[in-house]
Coordinates of C-alpha atoms and ligand atoms in Angstrom, one line a residue:
X1 CA 133.5 100.6 94.6
X2 CA 130.0 99.3 94.3
X3 CA 128.9 98.7 90.8
X4 CA 126.7 101.5 89.2
X5 CA 124.0 100.4 86.8
X6 CA 121.6 102.6 84.9
X7 CA 118.2 101.4 83.7
X8 CA 117.3 103.8 81.0
X9 CA 114.3 104.6 78.8
X10 CA 111.7 102.5 80.6
X11 CA 108.2 103.3 82.0
X12 CA 108.5 103.1 85.8
X13 CA 105.5 101.8 87.6
X14 CA 104.9 102.4 91.3
X15 CA 101.8 102.0 93.4
X16 CA 100.5 105.5 92.7
X17 CA 101.3 105.9 89.0
X18 CA 103.5 105.4 86.0
X19 CA 106.2 107.8 84.7
X20 CA 109.0 107.9 82.2
X21 CA 112.1 107.7 84.4
X22 CA 115.6 106.2 84.6
X23 CA 116.7 104.3 87.6
X24 CA 120.2 104.4 89.0
X25 CA 121.4 101.4 91.0
X26 CA 124.5 101.5 93.2
X27 CA 125.6 98.1 94.5
X28 CA 122.6 96.4 96.1
X29 CA 120.4 99.5 96.4
X30 CA 118.4 101.9 94.4
X31 CA 120.4 105.2 94.4
X32 CA 117.9 107.4 92.7
X33 CA 115.3 107.7 90.0
X34 CA 114.9 110.8 87.8
X35 CA 113.4 112.0 84.5
X36 CA 115.0 110.5 81.4
X37 CA 118.6 111.4 80.6
X38 CA 119.3 112.9 84.0
X39 CA 122.1 110.4 84.7
X40 CA 125.2 110.3 82.6
X41 CA 125.9 106.9 81.0
X42 CA 129.6 107.8 81.2
X43 CA 129.5 107.8 84.9
X44 CA 128.1 104.3 85.4
X45 CA 129.5 100.8 84.9
X46 CA 126.6 99.5 82.8
X47 CA 123.6 100.8 81.0
X48 CA 120.5 98.7 80.5
X49 CA 118.2 99.8 77.8
X50 CA 114.5 99.5 78.9
X51 CA 113.0 101.4 76.0
X52 CA 109.4 100.3 75.5
X53 CA 109.5 98.2 78.7
X54 CA 107.9 98.5 82.1
X55 CA 110.2 98.8 85.1
X56 CA 108.5 97.3 88.1
X57 CA 109.6 96.6 91.7
X58 CA 110.5 93.0 92.1
X59 CA 107.5 90.9 93.1
X60 CA 107.1 89.5 96.6
X61 CA 105.3 86.2 96.9
X62 CA 104.0 85.8 100.4
X63 CA 102.3 82.4 100.2
X64 CA 104.3 79.4 99.0
X65 CA 104.8 75.9 100.4
X66 CA 108.3 74.7 99.5
X67 CA 109.2 71.1 100.2
X68 CA 106.1 70.8 102.4
X69 CA 104.8 67.4 103.4
X70 CA 100.9 67.1 103.2
X71 CA 98.4 64.3 102.7
X72 CA 101.1 61.7 102.0
X73 CA 103.1 63.6 99.5
X74 CA 105.5 66.6 99.4
X75 CA 105.1 69.7 97.3
X76 CA 107.0 69.9 94.1
X77 CA 109.1 73.0 94.7
X78 CA 112.1 73.5 96.9
X79 CA 114.5 76.4 97.3
X80 CA 116.4 75.5 94.1
X81 CA 113.7 74.9 91.5
X82 CA 111.1 77.0 93.3
X83 CA 113.2 80.1 93.4
X84 CA 114.2 79.6 89.7
X85 CA 110.5 79.4 88.7
X86 CA 109.7 82.4 90.9
X87 CA 112.5 84.5 89.3
X88 CA 111.2 83.7 85.8
X89 CA 107.9 85.1 87.1
X90 CA 109.4 88.4 88.2
X91 CA 109.6 87.4 91.9
X92 CA 112.6 88.6 93.9
X93 CA 111.5 87.6 97.4
X94 CA 109.4 84.6 98.5
X95 CA 107.9 84.0 102.0
X96 CA 107.7 80.3 102.7
X97 CA 106.2 78.5 105.8
X98 CA 107.9 76.6 108.5
X99 CA 105.5 74.3 110.2
X100 CA 105.5 73.6 113.9
X101 CA 106.0 69.8 114.5
X102 CA 102.9 68.5 116.2
X103 CA 103.3 69.3 119.9
X104 CA 106.8 70.5 119.3
X105 CA 108.8 73.7 118.8
X106 CA 108.3 75.9 115.8
X107 CA 111.5 77.9 116.6
X108 CA 113.6 74.7 116.3
X109 CA 112.0 74.0 113.0
X110 CA 113.2 77.4 111.6
X111 CA 116.7 76.1 111.5
X112 CA 115.6 73.2 109.2
X113 CA 114.3 75.7 106.6
X114 CA 117.6 77.5 106.8
X115 CA 119.4 74.3 106.0
X116 CA 116.9 73.6 103.1
X117 CA 117.7 77.0 101.6
X118 CA 121.4 77.0 102.1
X119 CA 123.3 77.0 98.8
X120 CA 120.1 76.8 96.8
X121 CA 118.0 80.0 96.8
X122 CA 118.4 82.2 93.7
X123 CA 116.4 85.0 95.2
X124 CA 115.8 86.4 98.6
X125 CA 113.5 84.5 101.0
X126 CA 111.8 84.8 104.3
X127 CA 109.6 82.8 106.5
X128 CA 106.2 82.7 108.2
X129 CA 105.4 80.1 110.8
X130 CA 102.5 77.6 110.8
X131 CA 101.0 77.0 114.3
X132 CA 99.3 73.7 114.9
X133 CA 98.3 74.3 118.5
X134 CA 98.1 77.0 121.1
X135 CA 99.9 75.2 123.8
X136 CA 101.9 77.0 126.5
X137 CA 105.1 76.3 124.5
X138 CA 103.6 77.8 121.3
X139 CA 102.4 80.9 123.1
X140 CA 105.8 81.3 124.8
X141 CA 107.4 81.0 121.4
X142 CA 105.3 83.7 119.7
X143 CA 107.3 86.7 121.0
X144 CA 110.5 84.7 120.3
X145 CA 109.4 84.1 116.7
X146 CA 108.6 87.8 116.3
X147 CA 112.0 88.7 117.7
X148 CA 113.6 86.1 115.3
X149 CA 112.3 88.0 112.2
X150 CA 109.2 85.8 111.8
X151 CA 106.4 88.2 112.8
X152 CA 103.6 86.4 110.8
X153 CA 102.3 82.9 111.3
X154 CA 99.3 81.0 110.1
X155 CA 96.6 78.8 111.6
X156 CA 94.0 76.6 109.9
X157 CA 90.4 76.4 110.9
X158 CA 90.1 73.1 109.0
X159 CA 92.2 70.0 108.1
X160 CA 91.2 68.4 111.4
X161 CA 91.8 65.0 109.6
X162 CA 95.4 66.1 109.1
X163 CA 95.7 67.2 112.8
X164 CA 96.2 70.9 111.7
X165 CA 93.0 72.5 112.9
X166 CA 93.0 75.4 115.5
X167 CA 89.8 75.7 117.5
X168 CA 88.2 78.9 118.8
X169 CA 90.0 78.7 122.1
X170 CA 93.3 78.3 120.3
X171 CA 92.5 81.2 118.0
X172 CA 91.7 83.5 120.9
X173 CA 94.9 82.6 122.7
X174 CA 97.0 83.2 119.6
X175 CA 95.2 86.5 118.9
X176 CA 95.9 87.5 122.4
X177 CA 99.6 86.8 122.1
X178 CA 99.6 88.5 118.6
X179 CA 98.1 91.7 120.1
X180 CA 100.5 91.6 123.0
X181 CA 103.7 91.2 121.1
X182 CA 103.0 92.8 117.7
X183 CA 102.7 90.1 115.2
X184 CA 100.1 89.3 112.5
X185 CA 98.0 86.2 112.4
X186 CA 97.3 84.6 109.0
X187 CA 94.2 82.3 108.9
X188 CA 93.1 79.7 106.4
X189 CA 89.4 80.0 106.8
X190 CA 87.1 77.1 106.1
X191 CA 84.7 75.7 108.6
X192 CA 85.7 72.1 109.3
X193 CA 82.3 71.0 110.6
X194 CA 80.5 72.0 107.5
X195 CA 83.1 70.4 105.3
X196 CA 83.0 67.1 107.3
X197 CA 79.2 67.0 107.2
X198 CA 79.2 67.2 103.4
X199 CA 82.1 65.0 102.9
X200 CA 80.6 62.2 105.0
X201 CA 77.3 62.4 103.0
X202 CA 79.0 62.4 99.6
X203 CA 81.2 59.5 100.5
X204 CA 78.3 57.5 102.0
X205 CA 76.4 58.1 98.8
X206 CA 79.3 56.9 96.7
X207 CA 79.9 60.3 95.1
X208 CA 83.6 60.4 94.5
X209 CA 83.9 62.5 91.3
X210 CA 86.3 65.4 91.5
X211 CA 83.5 68.0 91.5
X212 CA 82.4 66.8 94.9
X213 CA 85.5 68.4 96.3
X214 CA 83.8 71.7 95.6
X215 CA 80.4 70.5 96.7
X216 CA 81.9 69.4 100.1
X217 CA 83.6 72.7 100.6
X218 CA 80.9 75.2 99.7
X219 CA 81.3 79.0 99.9
X220 CA 79.4 78.9 103.2
X221 CA 82.2 77.0 104.8
X222 CA 84.6 79.7 103.9
X223 CA 82.3 82.6 104.7
X224 CA 81.3 81.2 108.1
X225 CA 84.9 80.7 109.1
X226 CA 85.8 84.3 108.0
X227 CA 82.9 85.7 110.0
X228 CA 83.9 83.6 113.0
X229 CA 87.5 85.0 112.9
X230 CA 86.0 88.5 112.6
X231 CA 83.8 87.9 115.7
X232 CA 86.8 86.6 117.6
X233 CA 88.8 89.6 116.6
X234 CA 86.1 91.9 118.1
X235 CA 86.8 90.2 121.4
X236 CA 90.6 90.1 121.1
X237 CA 91.8 92.6 118.5
X238 CA 95.0 91.8 116.7
X239 CA 96.1 92.2 113.0
X240 CA 94.7 89.3 110.9
X241 CA 95.4 88.4 107.3
X242 CA 92.9 86.0 105.7
X243 CA 94.8 83.8 103.2
X244 CA 93.5 82.7 99.8
X245 CA 90.0 84.1 99.9
X246 CA 87.8 82.7 97.1
X247 CA 84.2 83.7 97.6
X248 CA 82.2 86.8 96.5
X249 CA 80.9 87.2 100.1
X250 CA 84.4 87.1 101.6
X251 CA 85.1 90.5 99.9
X252 CA 82.0 92.0 101.6
X253 CA 82.7 90.5 105.0
X254 CA 86.2 91.7 105.1
X255 CA 85.3 95.1 103.8
X256 CA 82.6 95.5 106.5
X257 CA 84.9 94.4 109.3
X258 CA 87.6 96.8 108.1
X259 CA 85.0 99.6 108.0
X260 CA 84.3 98.8 111.7
X261 CA 88.0 99.5 112.4
X262 CA 89.2 95.9 112.7
X263 CA 92.8 95.4 111.4
X264 CA 91.8 92.7 108.9
X265 CA 93.5 92.1 105.6
X266 CA 93.2 89.6 102.8
X267 CA 94.7 88.0 99.7
X268 CA 93.3 86.0 96.9
X269 CA 95.3 83.8 94.5
X270 CA 95.8 83.8 90.8
X271 CA 93.8 80.6 90.3
X272 CA 90.7 82.0 92.0
X273 CA 90.9 85.0 89.6
X274 CA 91.2 82.9 86.5
X275 CA 89.6 79.5 86.9
X276 CA 86.1 78.1 87.9
X277 CA 84.9 74.9 89.5
X278 CA 84.1 73.7 85.9
X279 CA 87.7 72.5 85.8
X280 CA 86.7 69.8 88.3
X281 CA 84.1 68.4 86.0
X282 CA 86.6 67.1 83.5
X283 CA 88.5 63.8 83.6
X284 CA 91.6 65.6 84.7
X285 CA 89.7 67.5 87.4
X286 CA 91.9 66.1 90.1
X287 CA 94.7 68.4 88.9
X288 CA 92.6 71.4 90.1
X289 CA 91.9 70.2 93.6
X290 CA 92.9 72.8 96.1
X291 CA 91.4 74.3 99.2
X292 CA 89.3 76.4 99.2
X293 CA 88.1 75.0 95.9
X294 CA 87.7 76.8 92.7
X295 CA 84.4 78.7 92.7
X296 CA 82.0 80.2 90.1
X297 CA 82.3 83.1 87.6
X298 CA 80.3 85.2 90.0
X299 CA 83.0 84.8 92.6
X300 CA 85.7 85.4 90.0
X301 CA 84.1 88.7 89.1
X302 CA 83.6 89.8 92.7
X303 CA 87.3 89.1 93.5
X304 CA 88.4 91.3 90.6
X305 CA 86.1 94.0 91.9
X306 CA 87.5 93.5 95.3
X307 CA 91.0 94.1 93.9
X308 CA 89.9 97.1 91.9
X309 CA 88.4 98.7 95.0
X310 CA 91.5 98.0 97.1
X311 CA 89.5 95.7 99.3
X312 CA 91.7 92.7 98.6
X313 CA 95.2 93.9 99.1
X314 CA 97.3 91.1 97.8
X315 CA 97.4 88.4 95.1
X316 CA 99.5 85.4 96.0
X317 CA 99.8 82.0 94.4
X318 CA 99.6 79.5 97.4
X319 CA 102.1 77.5 95.3
X320 CA 101.7 73.9 96.6
X321 CA 102.0 71.7 93.5
X322 CA 101.6 68.0 94.0
X323 CA 103.6 65.5 91.9
X324 CA 101.3 64.1 89.2
X325 CA 102.1 60.5 90.1
X326 CA 101.1 61.1 93.8
X327 CA 97.8 62.8 92.8
X328 CA 96.9 59.7 90.8
X329 CA 98.3 57.1 93.3
X330 CA 97.1 58.7 96.5
X331 CA 93.8 60.0 95.0
X332 CA 92.6 56.5 94.0
X333 CA 90.0 58.1 91.8
X334 CA 88.3 59.7 94.8
X335 CA 88.1 63.5 95.3
X336 CA 88.6 63.2 99.1
X337 CA 91.9 61.4 98.8
X338 CA 93.7 63.7 96.4
X339 CA 96.4 65.8 98.1
X340 CA 95.3 69.5 97.9
X341 CA 97.2 72.2 96.1
X342 CA 98.3 73.6 92.8
X343 CA 101.5 75.0 91.4
X344 CA 101.5 78.7 90.4
X345 CA 104.6 80.5 91.5
X346 CA 105.7 81.4 88.0
X347 CA 102.6 82.6 86.1
X348 CA 101.3 85.2 88.6
X349 CA 102.6 88.4 87.0
X350 CA 101.7 87.3 83.4
X351 CA 98.2 86.2 84.5
X352 CA 97.6 89.4 86.3
X353 CA 99.0 91.5 83.5
X354 CA 96.9 89.7 80.9
X355 CA 93.6 89.1 82.7
X356 CA 93.9 92.2 84.9
X357 CA 95.7 95.1 83.2
X358 CA 95.2 94.1 79.6
X359 CA 91.5 93.5 80.1
X360 CA 91.0 96.8 82.1
X361 CA 90.1 95.1 85.4
X362 CA 93.0 96.7 87.3
X363 CA 95.6 99.4 86.5
X364 CA 99.4 99.0 86.3
X365 CA 99.9 100.8 89.7
X366 CA 97.4 98.4 91.2
X367 CA 99.3 95.5 89.8
X368 CA 102.4 96.7 91.6
X369 CA 100.5 97.3 94.8
X370 CA 99.0 93.9 95.0
X371 CA 102.1 92.0 94.1
X372 CA 104.8 94.1 95.7
X373 CA 104.2 97.3 97.7
X374 CA 101.2 96.1 99.8
X375 CA 102.9 92.8 100.4
X376 CA 106.0 94.6 101.7
X377 CA 104.0 96.9 103.9
X378 CA 101.8 94.2 105.4
X379 CA 104.6 91.7 106.0
X380 CA 107.3 94.0 107.4
X381 CA 109.5 94.2 104.3
X382 CA 108.9 97.9 103.6
X383 CA 110.9 100.2 102.9
X384 CA 113.6 97.6 102.2
X385 CA 111.5 96.0 99.5
X386 CA 108.3 96.6 97.5
X387 CA 109.2 99.9 95.7
X388 CA 111.9 101.5 93.6
X389 CA 112.6 104.6 95.8
X390 CA 116.1 105.6 96.9
X391 CA 117.5 103.3 99.6
X392 CA 115.3 100.3 98.7
X393 CA 116.9 97.0 97.6
X394 CA 117.5 97.1 93.9
X395 CA 114.9 94.4 93.2
X396 CA 113.7 95.2 89.7
X397 CA 111.6 93.6 86.9
X398 CA 112.0 94.7 83.3
X399 CA 108.8 93.6 81.7
X400 CA 107.8 93.6 78.0
X401 CA 104.1 94.4 77.9
X402 CA 103.7 93.6 74.2
X403 CA 104.9 90.0 73.8
X404 CA 102.2 87.5 73.0
X405 CA 102.7 83.9 73.9
X406 CA 100.9 80.7 74.9
X407 CA 101.4 79.5 78.4
X408 CA 102.4 75.8 78.8
X409 CA 104.1 73.6 81.4
X410 CA 106.5 72.7 78.7
X411 CA 108.0 76.1 78.5
X412 CA 107.5 77.3 82.0
X413 CA 110.2 76.5 84.6
X414 CA 108.1 75.1 87.4
X415 CA 109.1 71.6 88.6
X416 CA 105.9 70.0 87.3
X417 CA 104.2 68.7 84.2
X418 CA 101.0 70.5 85.1
X419 CA 100.2 74.2 84.6
X420 CA 96.7 75.3 85.7
X421 CA 96.7 77.9 82.9
X422 CA 97.8 75.5 80.1
X423 CA 97.1 77.0 76.7
X424 CA 96.2 80.5 77.9
X425 CA 97.0 83.3 75.6
X426 CA 99.3 85.7 77.5
X427 CA 100.2 89.3 76.8
X428 CA 103.5 90.4 78.4
X429 CA 106.6 88.6 79.5
X430 CA 109.4 89.1 82.0
X431 CA 112.6 90.1 80.2
X432 CA 115.0 90.6 83.0
X433 CA 115.0 90.4 86.8
X434 CA 117.5 91.9 89.3
X435 CA 117.6 91.0 93.0
X436 CA 119.7 93.4 95.1
X437 CA 121.4 94.8 92.0
X438 CA 122.4 91.5 90.4
X439 CA 120.8 90.0 87.4
X440 CA 119.0 86.7 88.1
X441 CA 117.2 86.6 84.8
X442 CA 118.7 88.4 81.9
X443 CA 116.9 88.7 78.5
X444 CA 114.9 85.6 79.4
X445 CA 117.8 83.5 80.5
X446 CA 118.8 82.4 84.0
X447 CA 122.1 84.0 85.0
X448 CA 121.8 84.0 88.8
X449 CA 123.6 81.5 90.9
X450 CA 122.2 79.1 93.5
X451 CA 122.7 80.2 97.1
X452 CA 122.9 83.9 96.2
X453 CA 119.4 84.5 97.7
X454 CA 119.6 85.9 101.2
X455 CA 117.3 85.2 104.2
X456 CA 115.3 88.4 105.0
X457 CA 114.4 88.9 108.6
X458 CA 111.2 90.9 109.0
X459 CA 109.8 93.3 111.5
X460 CA 106.2 94.7 111.4
X461 CA 106.1 98.5 111.7
X462 CA 103.5 99.8 114.2
X463 CA 100.5 100.7 112.0
X464 CA 102.0 99.1 108.9
X465 CA 99.0 96.8 108.6
X466 CA 96.6 99.8 108.4
X467 CA 96.7 100.0 104.6
X468 CA 93.1 100.9 104.0
X469 CA 91.6 101.7 107.3
Ligands
URP501 O1 95.1 73.4 98.7 C1 95.9 74.1 99.2 N1 95.7 75.4 99.4 N2 97.0 73.5 99.7 C2 98.1 74.1 100.3 C3 97.9 74.2 101.8 C4 97.0 75.4 102.2 O2 95.9 75.2 102.7 O3 97.3 76.6 101.9
ZN502 ZN1 95.5 77.2 103.2
ZN503 ZN1 98.7 77.7 101.5

C-alpha cells in the first residue's frame, strides 16, 4: 500500500492565490487538497504539522550548469553537491544542460550526463541541450532530441572566442527545425561584435579592472541581440525563451514582441534582481563576473516591474560557480580572463521571498508562478510538476516565512566559499522539502539519499508556451 501523508494546518500557495488547506499525499503523488480538517489523521500513515508555514509546490530550476567545462575551469556543482544545495533551497527538479561536442553529436552526449547523475542526484533532474552549430547532423538530431525528452535547447549569440557562437544563418536553421518538430529554442543574447569591439579597445588601453567586464558588455549588446532574435523570429516563427535577461530595455522589447503575437518568453536571474555592477568596483569584483554582467539599479527596478506585470515569466539562477582558486589563477588580475559565472542554486527562494514578497514587489502566488508553475508549463513538466493539484508529483516545500537569518557561504550548502549575497538579511527559510512524496530535507536537515532523484523526460504541450499571449 502506498504511504499516506497528510500536511496539515498550512497556508497553501498556488499561482492564483493562497488558502488555508490540507494536502493529502499518497505514495509519490498528491491525492487531494481540501479545507482544514477534511482528512482524518487516523486514516493516514503520517501527519506533518505545517501550522504557520507556507506550503508551496517544489521549485523547478531551469538553468544550471553542473560539472560544466568553460574558460579553462569546471563549474563547482555536480549532481551530488548541486542537488543537495538545490534541495536546501526548496528545489525539487533541476534542468541542466548537455553540451554538444564541437562538430559532434549532442544525442551521444546525453548518455554522459546520465552517467554523471547516476547514484548521485538527491532530487529529480532533466536536461536541455546546448547547440554549438547548425550542421546537417545537428539539424537531423533536433527531432530525435525532442523525441528523447529533451525538447528545449540553447544557443549563444556570443562566446565566439570559446567557439560557442551561433550566427544568424545558424539561428534561422535551428528556428526552422524547432518550428517543424515542436521544440523551444533558448537563446543567450549578447551581440558578440559589440562586445569584441569594446573588449579590444579596453585591453589595448590597458584597462583590466573588473568593472571593464561590464563596460565591454553594455546593455546595448544584450538589447541588440534580443531584437535580432525577435527579427529572425518574424521570418521563421518558433517558440523562443531568452535566458538571463538583465536590462531594463529587454523587458520592453520582449513585451512588444509578445504583443505582436510572437511566442517569445524570458527569464531573469536572482543576481540581476539583487546586485548591481558596483560589485565589480571592489577588490573582490572578480567574484561577480558573469555574462551578461550585473547592471544598474534602474535595470534592477525594471526587472522587478517586469516580474510584477508577468512580462518576465521565470526567475532562474544560471548556477555556474567557478572555483575561487581558478578565478584567481586563470583571471591573472584581468577582467577578460576570469571564467564567467556565479553560484546561486540555493538562495533563489529566500532571496525572492525577502526582496520580492517581503518588500511588496511581487505576491506569494507570483513567487510560485515564476519559480514553479510557469517553469513547468514552459518546459513541458506540467501537469506532472509545478503545482499541488491532484495527480501531480508530491513535490512540496514547507516554508517558514517568519525566520530571520543572515545569508553566508559558511552556512549555505553550495560547494563554494563564495556567496553573491553574503551578509544579506533574509526573511523566511525552507523547513522541509518532499520530492515525489519523500522527505529530502526535514526540519532543516538532509534526509534524502543520493541516487533517489529520477530523470524526467519532458514533452512540450501544443500551446503550452502561450502563457501570456
Ligand atoms: O556567466 C555565465 N552566465 N556563465 C554561465 C554560462 C552562460 O552563459 O549561461
Ligand atoms: Zn548564458
Ligand atoms: Zn547559463
